[in-house]
Amino acid sequence: MASEHDGGGDPGRTLALLWRGRTAAGRPPGKPVKGRKPRIGVDQIVHAAVAVADAGGLTAVSMARVAEQLGVGPMTLYTHVPGKAELIELMVDAVMTERELPGPGHPARPAGWRAQVEHYAAQTRALHVRHPWLREVSTARPPLGPGMMAEYEYLLSALRDAGLPPSQMFAASGTIVTYVVAAARQEAEDIQIEQATGQTWDAWWGERRHLWDEHFDADAYPTMTQVWLDGGFDDAGDDDTSTEDPYMYGLQRLLDGIEAATRPPRASRP
Amino acid sequence: MASEHDGGGDPGRTLALLWRGRTAAGRPPGKPVKGRKPRIGVDQIVHAAVAVADAGGLTAVSMARVAEQLGVGPMTLYTHVPGKAELIELMVDAVMTERELPGPGHPARPAGWRAQVEHYAAQTRALHVRHPWLREVSTARPPLGPGMMAEYEYLLSALRDAGLPPSQMFAASGTIVTYVVAAARQEAEDIQIEQATGQTWDAWWGERRHLWDEHFDADAYPTMTQVWLDGGFDDAGDDDTSTEDPYMYGLQRLLDGIEAATRPPRASRP
DNA sequence: TCCTATTTTCGTAGGGCATACGGGAATTAT
DNA sequence: ATAATTCCCGTATGCCCTACGAAAATAGGA
């Protein structure tokens, strides 16, 4: 019955772990000093788990394997982390904070809201390339840690500069995150499959070229056939700059649309 | 070492299974008539597996459970499908064909390319709501069956009507699929988590309201705080139509951008 | 120094998973 | 009736998460 999301644990404890006990006042609560000294800590566990996932994907992350990396028994981890689900939450938020998302006033902050969104997209894409296992984790109930907060703080500050009214900020930021994360995940999937199977996209298609001879009926798919004959499936040629990287093409179209919606306040529905 | 994608099997056999032995000429190759009569067939296995996944998610799909549904032993399935990975491919392509995507000339086909893309989006969203487990399957190496072919045939025919040059069709269709599928998956995740844990989005947040008191530092996230104070996170009110469903807002912005890019053939880069 | 409270460490054990292998059962052709 | 062919499935292996409880290590107080 139990699916990927158990959530059986205490949310308060998970939050405290995500923020490493830091409270709003900046005061970590006092720790007891008695008892056996811990050989390992949360940070080391999360770091080891990320290393395992980077190398072998999420399926390679077993409590046994992470513990082995640290030279302790598997059950030792349960002293520091409630369970595997919570460990994965910690992993996600930890790598999220790897992104550099400079706020207003910071010298490294790009100028203009479009450049800022593009910076966010590039950082997010790089993050997924670095940690392809991110795509295997559901973010419908995101880890409410510093990493996720930084993402929204940055994105909202960029859209604020774009002149969006507060009522549209929610929809616009959600849309941008949806598209950018989806594109990043696609790239991550590709990398992950290639490193898991050792097979490139072209090799994979080559193994299935058979499809066209045996099963594909050109009459049943006239448009595909026509576009193929027109060269629509050719790789991006240097002679035609409009045959762009689909990712960048889509991001620019989306930002165009958002920009157009802010400028003239005309009604959008006829 | 082996990840989610083994692909160890024979691609030709999987293709034949996806197309159920139908060749381009429409002739299924002759079948031998000797031997014991099969109690079950591929269609029944796929149907049962989809039912199991609909009820309990992809993790509930085990060979044992699917076999149980059919009243046979687990190992019996291996007579008809090469393995679990291939069974999942068959499941995905099977449900993909559930979408109604009427081609040119069909009476049910919407008029205008935007309406056609919106129809595709609605059908895809409904598909994911019906089968939330789709979001757990990687589509980086999609099943090359009738379902996927129908998707691209429809989308390309719509974009053709939009007047896109062949060189942009690839990027535009890829972008639309990326956004629409990502949004559909998000909705599917929500449904899946709610039916798995019995916990709504609001209840989940309620369990974590603690976050704001204990860990959230308003000074560290000034924009979020300001937007919250401006009411940017309020639920969509009936009085303000611009506070739209993020999904529809994003789709319209994306289509606006694509439309604008086709109309005036001006250079996009300064 | 010894006792005691406290904390960390981890061995064992139980239930589930995919699937290689090979023997037995059912059906048709000869 | 016999042989050929196909389908069905019991068994066995190795991996996973984690509940439970005992053993080990540490600190302060006497």
Coordinates of C-alpha atoms (C1' of nucleotides) in Angstrom, one line a residue:
Chain A
M1 CA 0.0 0.0 0.0
A2 CA 2.7 2.4 1.0
S3 CA 3.9 4.3 -2.0
E4 CA 7.0 6.5 -2.6
H5 CA 5.6 9.0 -0.2
D6 CA 5.1 7.6 3.2
G7 CA 5.3 10.8 5.2
G8 CA 4.8 8.8 8.3
G9 CA 7.5 10.6 10.2
D10 CA 7.2 13.8 12.3
P11 CA 7.2 16.8 10.0
G12 CA 8.6 18.9 12.7
R13 CA 11.7 16.8 13.0
T14 CA 12.2 16.8 9.3
L15 CA 12.0 20.6 9.2
A16 CA 14.5 20.9 12.0
L17 CA 16.8 18.6 10.0
L18 CA 16.4 20.6 6.8
W19 CA 17.3 23.8 8.6
R20 CA 19.9 22.0 10.7
G21 CA 18.2 23.2 13.8
R22 CA 18.6 26.9 12.9
T23 CA 15.7 28.9 14.1
A24 CA 14.5 32.3 12.8
A25 CA 16.4 34.0 15.6
G26 CA 19.5 32.3 14.5
R27 CA 19.9 30.4 17.7
P28 CA 20.4 26.7 17.5
P29 CA 18.8 25.2 20.6
G30 CA 21.3 23.9 23.2
K31 CA 22.5 20.4 22.7
P32 CA 23.1 17.9 25.4
V33 CA 26.7 16.9 26.0
K34 CA 26.4 13.6 27.7
G35 CA 26.5 10.2 26.0
R36 CA 28.6 8.4 23.4
K37 CA 30.2 10.7 20.8
P38 CA 28.7 10.3 17.4
R39 CA 31.0 8.9 14.7
I40 CA 29.0 10.5 12.0
G41 CA 26.6 13.4 11.5
V42 CA 23.7 14.4 9.2
D43 CA 25.9 16.3 6.8
Q44 CA 28.2 13.4 6.2
I45 CA 25.3 11.1 5.6
V46 CA 23.7 13.4 3.1
H47 CA 27.0 14.0 1.4
A48 CA 27.7 10.3 1.1
A49 CA 24.1 9.6 -0.2
V50 CA 24.5 12.3 -2.8
A51 CA 27.8 10.8 -3.9
V52 CA 26.2 7.4 -4.3
A53 CA 23.2 8.8 -6.2
D54 CA 25.5 10.8 -8.5
A55 CA 27.4 7.6 -9.4
G56 CA 24.5 5.1 -9.7
G57 CA 21.2 6.9 -9.6
L58 CA 18.5 6.9 -7.0
T59 CA 18.0 3.2 -7.2
A60 CA 21.6 2.8 -6.0
V61 CA 20.9 4.7 -2.8
S62 CA 20.3 2.0 -0.3
M63 CA 20.8 2.5 3.4
A64 CA 23.3 -0.3 3.3
R65 CA 25.3 1.3 0.5
V66 CA 25.4 4.8 2.1
A67 CA 26.4 3.3 5.4
E68 CA 29.2 1.3 3.7
Q69 CA 30.6 4.6 2.3
L70 CA 30.9 5.9 5.8
G71 CA 32.3 2.8 7.3
V72 CA 29.4 2.2 9.7
G73 CA 26.6 -0.3 9.9
P74 CA 23.4 0.3 8.1
M75 CA 21.3 0.7 11.2
T76 CA 23.5 3.5 12.4
L77 CA 22.0 5.9 9.9
Y78 CA 18.6 5.7 11.7
T79 CA 20.1 7.4 14.7
H80 CA 20.6 10.6 12.6
V81 CA 17.9 10.4 10.0
P82 CA 14.3 9.1 10.5
G83 CA 14.2 7.0 7.4
K84 CA 15.0 6.8 3.7
A85 CA 12.3 9.2 2.6
E86 CA 13.5 11.9 4.8
L87 CA 17.1 11.3 3.7
I88 CA 16.1 11.9 0.1
E89 CA 14.4 15.1 1.1
L90 CA 17.6 16.2 2.7
M91 CA 19.6 15.2 -0.4
V92 CA 17.3 17.3 -2.6
D93 CA 17.4 20.4 -0.5
A94 CA 21.2 20.1 -0.1
V95 CA 21.9 20.1 -3.8
M96 CA 19.4 22.8 -4.4
T97 CA 21.5 25.2 -2.4
E98 CA 24.4 24.6 -4.7
R99 CA 22.9 27.1 -7.2
E100 CA 24.2 30.6 -7.2
L101 CA 21.2 32.9 -7.2
P102 CA 22.5 36.4 -6.2
G103 CA 19.9 38.7 -4.8
P104 CA 19.4 42.5 -5.5
G105 CA 22.5 44.5 -4.8
H106 CA 24.8 41.5 -5.3
P107 CA 27.6 42.3 -7.8
A108 CA 27.1 39.0 -9.6
R109 CA 23.4 39.6 -10.3
P110 CA 22.5 39.9 -14.0
A111 CA 20.9 43.0 -15.2
G112 CA 17.3 42.8 -16.3
W113 CA 14.6 40.4 -15.4
R114 CA 15.0 38.2 -18.6
A115 CA 18.7 37.8 -17.9
Q116 CA 17.9 36.9 -14.3
V117 CA 15.4 34.2 -15.3
E118 CA 17.9 32.9 -17.9
H119 CA 20.5 32.7 -15.1
Y120 CA 18.1 30.8 -13.0
A121 CA 17.4 28.4 -15.9
A122 CA 21.1 27.9 -16.5
Q123 CA 21.8 27.2 -12.9
T124 CA 18.9 24.8 -12.6
R125 CA 19.9 23.0 -15.8
A126 CA 23.5 22.6 -14.5
L127 CA 22.2 21.3 -11.2
H128 CA 20.2 18.5 -12.9
V129 CA 23.2 17.6 -15.1
R130 CA 25.3 17.4 -12.0
H131 CA 22.7 15.3 -10.1
P132 CA 20.6 13.5 -12.7
W133 CA 18.8 11.5 -10.0
L134 CA 16.9 14.7 -9.1
R135 CA 14.4 13.7 -11.9
E136 CA 13.5 10.6 -10.0
V137 CA 12.2 12.5 -7.0
S138 CA 8.7 13.9 -6.9
T139 CA 8.5 17.6 -6.0
A140 CA 4.8 17.7 -5.5
R141 CA 5.5 17.9 -1.8
P142 CA 8.8 19.8 -2.0
P143 CA 11.3 19.8 0.9
L144 CA 10.7 23.1 2.7
G145 CA 14.3 23.9 3.3
P146 CA 16.7 26.7 2.4
G147 CA 17.3 25.4 -1.1
M148 CA 13.7 25.7 -2.2
M149 CA 13.2 29.0 -0.4
A150 CA 16.2 30.5 -2.2
E151 CA 14.7 29.4 -5.6
Y152 CA 11.4 31.2 -5.0
E153 CA 13.0 34.3 -3.5
Y154 CA 15.2 34.7 -6.5
L155 CA 12.5 34.0 -9.1
L156 CA 10.0 36.3 -7.4
S157 CA 12.5 39.1 -7.2
A158 CA 13.2 38.8 -10.9
L159 CA 9.5 38.9 -11.8
R160 CA 9.0 41.8 -9.6
D161 CA 11.5 43.7 -11.7
A162 CA 9.5 42.7 -14.8
G163 CA 6.6 44.7 -13.5
L164 CA 4.2 41.8 -13.0
P165 CA 1.3 42.5 -10.7
P166 CA 1.2 40.4 -7.6
S167 CA -1.8 38.5 -8.9
Q168 CA 0.2 37.2 -11.9
M169 CA 3.4 36.5 -10.0
F170 CA 2.2 33.2 -8.7
A171 CA 1.1 31.9 -12.1
A172 CA 4.2 33.2 -13.9
S173 CA 6.7 31.8 -11.5
G174 CA 5.0 28.5 -11.4
T175 CA 5.0 28.3 -15.2
I176 CA 8.7 29.2 -15.4
V177 CA 9.6 26.6 -12.8
T178 CA 7.5 24.0 -14.6
Y179 CA 9.1 24.6 -17.9
V180 CA 12.7 25.0 -16.8
V181 CA 12.6 22.0 -14.4
A182 CA 11.0 19.8 -17.0
A183 CA 13.6 20.7 -19.6
A184 CA 16.4 20.2 -17.1
R185 CA 14.9 16.8 -16.2
Q186 CA 14.8 15.7 -19.8
E187 CA 18.5 16.5 -20.1
A188 CA 19.2 14.7 -16.9
E189 CA 17.3 11.6 -18.1
D190 CA 19.4 11.5 -21.2
I191 CA 22.6 11.7 -19.2
Q192 CA 21.5 9.1 -16.7
I193 CA 20.4 6.6 -19.3
E194 CA 23.6 7.1 -21.2
Q195 CA 25.8 6.5 -18.2
A196 CA 23.6 3.5 -17.0
T197 CA 23.4 1.7 -20.3
G198 CA 26.4 3.1 -22.1
Q199 CA 24.2 3.7 -25.1
T200 CA 23.8 7.0 -26.9
W201 CA 20.6 8.4 -28.3
D202 CA 21.7 7.6 -31.9
A203 CA 22.8 4.1 -31.0
W204 CA 19.4 3.5 -29.4
W205 CA 17.6 4.7 -32.6
G206 CA 19.9 2.6 -34.6
E207 CA 18.8 -0.5 -32.8
R208 CA 15.3 0.4 -33.7
R209 CA 15.7 1.5 -37.4
H210 CA 13.8 -1.7 -38.0
L211 CA 10.7 0.3 -37.0
W212 CA 10.5 2.2 -40.3
D213 CA 10.8 -0.9 -42.5
E214 CA 8.5 -3.2 -40.6
H215 CA 5.8 -1.3 -38.8
F216 CA 5.7 2.3 -39.9
D217 CA 2.9 3.0 -42.4
A218 CA 3.6 6.2 -44.2
D219 CA 0.0 6.6 -45.3
A220 CA -1.2 6.5 -41.6
Y221 CA 1.1 9.3 -40.6
P222 CA 1.1 11.7 -43.6
T223 CA 2.3 14.8 -41.7
M224 CA 5.3 13.1 -40.1
T225 CA 6.2 11.7 -43.4
Q226 CA 6.0 15.1 -45.1
V227 CA 7.9 17.0 -42.4
W228 CA 10.6 14.3 -42.6
L229 CA 10.8 14.8 -46.4
D230 CA 11.0 18.6 -45.8
G231 CA 14.0 18.1 -43.6
G232 CA 12.3 19.1 -40.4
F233 CA 14.0 16.3 -38.5
D234 CA 17.5 17.1 -39.6
D235 CA 20.1 18.0 -37.0
A236 CA 20.6 21.7 -36.4
G237 CA 22.6 23.0 -39.3
D238 CA 25.0 25.9 -39.0
D239 CA 23.4 27.5 -42.0
D240 CA 20.0 27.9 -40.4
T241 CA 20.0 29.6 -37.0
S242 CA 16.2 29.2 -36.6
T243 CA 16.8 25.5 -36.1
E244 CA 17.6 26.2 -32.5
D245 CA 18.1 24.1 -29.4
P246 CA 14.4 23.3 -28.5
Y247 CA 15.1 24.2 -24.8
M248 CA 16.3 27.7 -25.5
Y249 CA 13.7 28.2 -28.2
G250 CA 10.9 27.3 -25.8
L251 CA 12.3 29.4 -22.9
Q252 CA 12.5 32.5 -25.2
R253 CA 9.0 32.0 -26.5
L254 CA 7.6 31.7 -23.0
L255 CA 9.4 34.8 -21.8
D256 CA 8.1 36.6 -24.9
G257 CA 4.6 35.7 -24.0
I258 CA 5.0 36.8 -20.4
E259 CA 6.5 40.1 -21.5
A260 CA 3.7 40.7 -24.0
A261 CA 1.1 40.0 -21.3
T262 CA 2.6 42.7 -19.0
R263 CA 3.1 45.5 -21.5
P264 CA -0.3 46.3 -23.0
P265 CA -3.1 45.6 -20.6
R266 CA -5.5 44.4 -23.3
A267 CA -8.0 41.7 -22.8
S268 CA -6.6 38.3 -23.9
R269 CA -9.9 36.5 -24.6
P270 CA -12.0 37.4 -27.6
Chain B
M1 CA 24.6 -1.3 -11.5
A2 CA 21.5 -1.9 -13.6
S3 CA 19.2 1.1 -13.4
E4 CA 15.6 1.6 -14.3
H5 CA 16.5 1.1 -17.9
D6 CA 18.0 -2.2 -18.7
G7 CA 17.1 -2.5 -22.3
G8 CA 18.9 -5.9 -22.3
G9 CA 16.1 -7.4 -24.4
D10 CA 15.8 -7.6 -28.1
P11 CA 14.4 -4.3 -29.4
G12 CA 12.9 -6.1 -32.4
R13 CA 10.8 -8.3 -30.2
T14 CA 9.6 -5.3 -28.2
L15 CA 8.7 -3.4 -31.4
A16 CA 6.7 -6.4 -32.6
L17 CA 4.9 -6.5 -29.3
L18 CA 4.2 -2.7 -29.4
W19 CA 2.6 -3.0 -32.8
R20 CA 1.1 -6.4 -32.0
G21 CA 2.8 -8.0 -34.9
R22 CA 1.2 -5.6 -37.4
T23 CA 3.5 -4.8 -40.3
A24 CA 3.4 -1.8 -42.6
A25 CA 1.6 -3.9 -45.2
G26 CA -1.1 -4.7 -42.6
R27 CA -0.2 -8.4 -42.7
P28 CA 0.4 -10.1 -39.4
P29 CA 2.9 -12.9 -40.0
G30 CA 1.5 -16.4 -39.9
K31 CA 1.3 -18.0 -36.5
P32 CA 2.0 -21.6 -35.7
V33 CA -1.0 -23.6 -34.5
K34 CA 0.7 -26.4 -32.7
G35 CA 1.1 -26.7 -29.0
R36 CA -0.8 -25.9 -25.9
K37 CA -3.4 -23.2 -26.1
P38 CA -2.4 -20.0 -24.1
R39 CA -4.6 -19.2 -21.2
I40 CA -3.7 -15.5 -21.5
G41 CA -2.4 -13.0 -24.0
V42 CA -0.4 -9.8 -24.2
D43 CA -3.5 -7.6 -24.2
Q44 CA -4.8 -9.2 -21.0
I45 CA -1.5 -8.8 -19.2
V46 CA -1.2 -5.1 -20.2
H47 CA -4.8 -4.5 -19.2
A48 CA -4.3 -6.1 -15.8
A49 CA -1.0 -4.3 -15.2
V50 CA -2.6 -0.9 -16.0
A51 CA -5.4 -1.7 -13.6
V52 CA -2.9 -2.5 -10.9
A53 CA -1.0 0.7 -11.6
D54 CA -4.1 2.8 -11.6
A55 CA -5.0 1.5 -8.2
G56 CA -1.6 1.5 -6.4
G57 CA 0.9 3.3 -8.6
L58 CA 3.9 1.9 -10.4
T59 CA 5.5 0.5 -7.3
A60 CA 2.4 -1.8 -6.9
V61 CA 3.1 -3.3 -10.3
S62 CA 5.0 -6.5 -9.5
M63 CA 4.9 -9.5 -11.8
A64 CA 3.4 -11.4 -8.9
R65 CA 0.5 -9.0 -8.5
V66 CA -0.3 -8.8 -12.2
A67 CA -0.2 -12.6 -12.5
E68 CA -2.5 -12.8 -9.5
Q69 CA -5.0 -10.6 -11.1
L70 CA -5.1 -13.0 -14.1
G71 CA -5.2 -16.1 -12.0
V72 CA -1.9 -17.5 -13.3
G73 CA 1.5 -18.0 -11.7
P74 CA 4.0 -15.2 -11.8
M75 CA 6.4 -17.0 -14.2
T76 CA 3.7 -17.4 -16.8
L77 CA 4.0 -13.8 -17.7
Y78 CA 7.5 -14.3 -19.0
T79 CA 6.1 -16.5 -21.8
H80 CA 4.3 -13.5 -23.3
V81 CA 6.5 -10.5 -22.4
P82 CA 10.3 -10.4 -22.1
G83 CA 10.4 -8.8 -18.7
K84 CA 9.1 -6.0 -16.5
A85 CA 10.7 -3.2 -18.3
E86 CA 9.1 -4.2 -21.6
L87 CA 5.7 -4.6 -19.9
I88 CA 5.9 -1.0 -18.7
E89 CA 6.7 0.1 -22.2
L90 CA 3.6 -1.7 -23.4
M91 CA 1.5 -0.1 -20.6
V92 CA 2.6 3.4 -21.6
D93 CA 1.9 3.0 -25.2
A94 CA -1.4 1.4 -24.6
V95 CA -2.8 4.2 -22.5
M96 CA -1.3 6.8 -24.9
T97 CA -3.7 5.5 -27.6
E98 CA -6.6 6.3 -25.3
R99 CA -6.4 10.0 -26.4
E100 CA -8.7 11.2 -29.1
L101 CA -6.6 13.2 -31.5
P102 CA -8.6 13.6 -34.7
G103 CA -6.7 14.3 -37.9
P104 CA -7.4 16.7 -40.7
G105 CA -10.9 16.1 -42.2
H106 CA -12.2 14.5 -39.1
P107 CA -15.5 16.1 -37.9
A108 CA -14.3 16.2 -34.3
R109 CA -11.2 18.2 -35.1
P110 CA -11.1 21.6 -33.6
A111 CA -10.7 24.6 -35.9
G112 CA -7.4 26.6 -35.8
W113 CA -4.0 25.5 -34.6
R114 CA -4.3 27.0 -31.2
A115 CA -7.5 25.2 -30.5
Q116 CA -5.9 22.0 -31.7
V117 CA -2.9 22.4 -29.4
E118 CA -5.3 23.1 -26.5
H119 CA -7.2 20.0 -27.4
Y120 CA -4.0 18.0 -27.3
A121 CA -3.1 19.5 -23.9
A122 CA -6.5 18.7 -22.5
Q123 CA -6.4 15.1 -23.7
T124 CA -2.9 14.7 -22.3
R125 CA -3.8 16.2 -19.0
A126 CA -6.8 13.9 -18.7
L127 CA -4.7 10.9 -19.6
H128 CA -2.3 11.7 -16.7
V129 CA -5.1 12.2 -14.3
R130 CA -6.6 8.9 -15.3
H131 CA -3.2 7.1 -15.0
P132 CA -1.1 9.1 -12.6
W133 CA 1.6 6.4 -12.6
L134 CA 2.7 7.8 -16.0
R135 CA 4.8 10.4 -14.3
E136 CA 7.0 7.7 -12.8
V137 CA 8.1 6.4 -16.2
S138 CA 11.0 8.0 -18.0
T139 CA 10.2 9.0 -21.5
A140 CA 13.7 9.8 -22.5
R141 CA 13.6 6.5 -24.5
P142 CA 9.9 6.5 -25.4
P143 CA 8.1 3.4 -26.5
L144 CA 8.0 3.6 -30.3
G145 CA 4.4 2.4 -30.6
P146 CA 1.2 3.6 -32.1
G147 CA 0.4 5.9 -29.1
M148 CA 3.6 8.0 -29.4
M149 CA 3.3 8.1 -33.2
A150 CA -0.3 9.4 -33.0
E151 CA 0.9 12.2 -30.6
Y152 CA 3.5 13.5 -32.9
E153 CA 1.4 13.2 -36.0
Y154 CA -1.4 15.3 -34.4
L155 CA 0.9 17.9 -33.0
L156 CA 2.9 18.3 -36.2
S157 CA -0.3 18.6 -38.3
A158 CA -1.5 21.4 -35.9
L159 CA 1.8 23.3 -36.1
R160 CA 1.8 22.9 -39.9
D161 CA -1.5 24.9 -39.9
A162 CA 0.2 27.5 -37.8
G163 CA 2.5 28.3 -40.6
L164 CA 5.7 27.3 -38.9
P165 CA 8.6 26.6 -41.2
P166 CA 9.9 23.0 -41.0
S167 CA 13.1 24.1 -39.3
Q168 CA 11.1 25.4 -36.3
M169 CA 8.6 22.5 -36.1
F170 CA 11.0 20.3 -34.2
A171 CA 11.8 22.9 -31.6
A172 CA 8.2 24.1 -31.2
S173 CA 6.6 20.6 -30.9
G174 CA 9.3 19.6 -28.5
T175 CA 8.7 22.7 -26.4
I176 CA 4.9 22.2 -26.3
V177 CA 5.2 18.5 -25.3
T178 CA 7.7 19.4 -22.6
Y179 CA 5.4 22.0 -21.1
V180 CA 2.2 20.1 -21.4
V181 CA 3.5 16.8 -20.2
A182 CA 5.3 18.5 -17.3
A183 CA 2.1 20.3 -16.2
A184 CA 0.1 17.1 -16.6
R185 CA 2.6 15.2 -14.5
Q186 CA 2.4 17.8 -11.7
E187 CA -1.3 17.3 -11.6
A188 CA -0.8 13.5 -11.6
E189 CA 1.6 13.7 -8.8
D190 CA -0.8 15.6 -6.7
I191 CA -3.6 13.0 -7.3
Q192 CA -1.2 10.2 -6.7
I193 CA 0.1 11.5 -3.4
E194 CA -3.4 12.4 -2.2
Q195 CA -4.7 8.9 -2.9
A196 CA -1.6 7.2 -1.5
T197 CA -1.4 9.2 1.8
G198 CA -5.0 10.5 2.1
Q199 CA -3.6 13.9 2.7
T200 CA -4.6 17.0 0.8
W201 CA -2.2 19.8 -0.1
D202 CA -3.7 22.1 2.5
A203 CA -3.4 19.4 5.2
W204 CA 0.2 18.9 4.3
W205 CA 1.0 22.6 4.6
G206 CA -0.9 22.6 7.9
E207 CA 1.4 20.0 9.3
R208 CA 4.3 22.3 8.4
R209 CA 2.9 25.7 9.5
H210 CA 5.5 25.4 12.1
L211 CA 8.0 26.4 9.4
W212 CA 7.0 30.0 9.5
D213 CA 7.3 30.4 13.3
E214 CA 10.4 28.4 13.9
H215 CA 12.7 28.6 10.8
F216 CA 11.6 31.2 8.3
D217 CA 13.5 34.4 8.6
A218 CA 11.6 37.3 7.0
D219 CA 14.7 39.4 6.6
A220 CA 16.4 36.6 4.6
Y221 CA 13.6 36.4 2.1
P222 CA 12.3 40.0 1.6
T223 CA 10.6 39.5 -1.8
M224 CA 8.7 36.4 -0.7
T225 CA 7.6 38.3 2.4
Q226 CA 6.5 41.4 0.4
V227 CA 4.6 39.3 -2.2
W228 CA 2.9 37.5 0.6
L229 CA 1.9 40.8 2.2
D230 CA 0.6 42.0 -1.2
G231 CA -1.6 39.0 -1.5
G232 CA 0.3 37.3 -4.3
F233 CA -0.2 33.9 -2.6
D234 CA -4.0 34.2 -2.1
D235 CA -6.1 31.7 -3.8
A236 CA -7.6 32.7 -7.2
G237 CA -10.4 35.1 -6.4
D238 CA -13.5 35.4 -8.6
D239 CA -13.1 39.2 -8.7
D240 CA -9.7 39.1 -10.4
T241 CA -9.6 37.0 -13.6
S242 CA -5.9 37.6 -14.1
T243 CA -5.1 35.3 -11.2
E244 CA -5.5 32.4 -13.4
D245 CA -4.8 28.7 -13.2
P246 CA -1.0 28.6 -13.6
Y247 CA -1.3 25.8 -16.1
M248 CA -3.5 27.6 -18.5
Y249 CA -1.7 30.9 -18.0
G250 CA 1.6 29.3 -19.0
L251 CA 0.2 27.5 -22.0
Q252 CA -1.4 30.7 -23.4
R253 CA 1.9 32.6 -22.8
L254 CA 3.8 29.9 -24.6
L255 CA 1.5 29.9 -27.6
D256 CA 1.5 33.7 -27.7
G257 CA 5.3 33.5 -28.0
I258 CA 5.2 30.9 -30.7
E259 CA 2.6 32.9 -32.6
A260 CA 4.6 36.1 -32.4
A261 CA 7.7 34.3 -33.6
T262 CA 6.0 33.1 -36.8
R263 CA 4.2 36.4 -37.8
P264 CA 7.0 38.9 -38.4
P265 CA 10.2 37.4 -39.6
R266 CA 12.3 39.8 -37.7
A267 CA 15.7 38.8 -36.2
S268 CA 15.2 37.7 -32.6
R269 CA 18.8 38.5 -31.4
P270 CA 20.0 42.0 -31.0
Chain C
dT1 C1' 37.7 5.5 41.3
dC2 C1' 33.1 3.7 40.6
dC3 C1' 28.3 4.5 39.5
dT4 C1' 24.6 6.0 36.7
dA5 C1' 22.3 8.5 33.0
dT6 C1' 22.5 9.1 28.3
dT7 C1' 23.5 8.5 23.7
dT8 C1' 25.4 5.9 19.7
dT9 C1' 26.2 1.7 17.4
dC10 C1' 24.7 -2.4 15.0
dG11 C1' 23.3 -7.9 14.7
dT12 C1' 19.3 -10.3 13.8
dA13 C1' 15.1 -11.3 11.5
dG14 C1' 11.0 -10.8 8.5
dG15 C1' 8.6 -9.8 4.3
dG16 C1' 8.9 -8.5 -0.8
dC17 C1' 11.0 -7.9 -5.2
dA18 C1' 12.7 -9.8 -10.3
dT19 C1' 13.8 -13.6 -12.8
dA20 C1' 17.1 -18.0 -14.5
dC21 C1' 16.3 -22.7 -14.8
dG22 C1' 14.1 -26.9 -15.9
dG23 C1' 10.4 -30.3 -15.4
dG24 C1' 5.6 -31.2 -16.2
dA25 C1' 1.1 -30.4 -18.7
dA26 C1' -1.7 -29.6 -22.7
dT27 C1' -2.5 -29.5 -27.5
dT28 C1' -1.9 -30.7 -32.5
dA29 C1' 0.2 -33.1 -36.6
dT30 C1' 1.6 -37.4 -38.2
Chain D
dA1 C1' -0.5 -43.8 -30.5
dT2 C1' 3.5 -41.1 -30.8
dA3 C1' 6.3 -37.1 -31.5
dA4 C1' 6.6 -32.3 -31.7
dT5 C1' 5.6 -28.1 -29.9
dT6 C1' 4.1 -24.7 -26.8
dC7 C1' 2.7 -23.1 -22.4
dC8 C1' 2.6 -23.2 -17.3
dC9 C1' 4.9 -22.6 -12.9
dG10 C1' 7.8 -24.4 -8.3
dT11 C1' 12.1 -23.5 -6.7
dA12 C1' 16.1 -20.8 -5.5
dT13 C1' 19.2 -16.6 -5.3
dG14 C1' 20.3 -12.2 -3.8
dC15 C1' 18.8 -7.5 -2.9
dC16 C1' 15.8 -4.1 -0.4
dC17 C1' 13.9 -1.4 4.3
dT18 C1' 13.6 -1.2 9.0
dA19 C1' 11.5 -2.8 14.1
dC20 C1' 13.6 -4.4 18.1
dG21 C1' 16.8 -4.6 21.7
dA22 C1' 21.4 -5.4 23.4
dA23 C1' 26.1 -3.8 23.8
dA24 C1' 29.5 -0.1 23.8
dA25 C1' 31.0 4.5 24.7
dT26 C1' 31.0 8.9 27.1
dA27 C1' 30.2 12.6 30.9
dG28 C1' 29.2 14.2 35.4
dG29 C1' 28.8 13.4 40.3
dA30 C1' 30.2 11.1 44.5

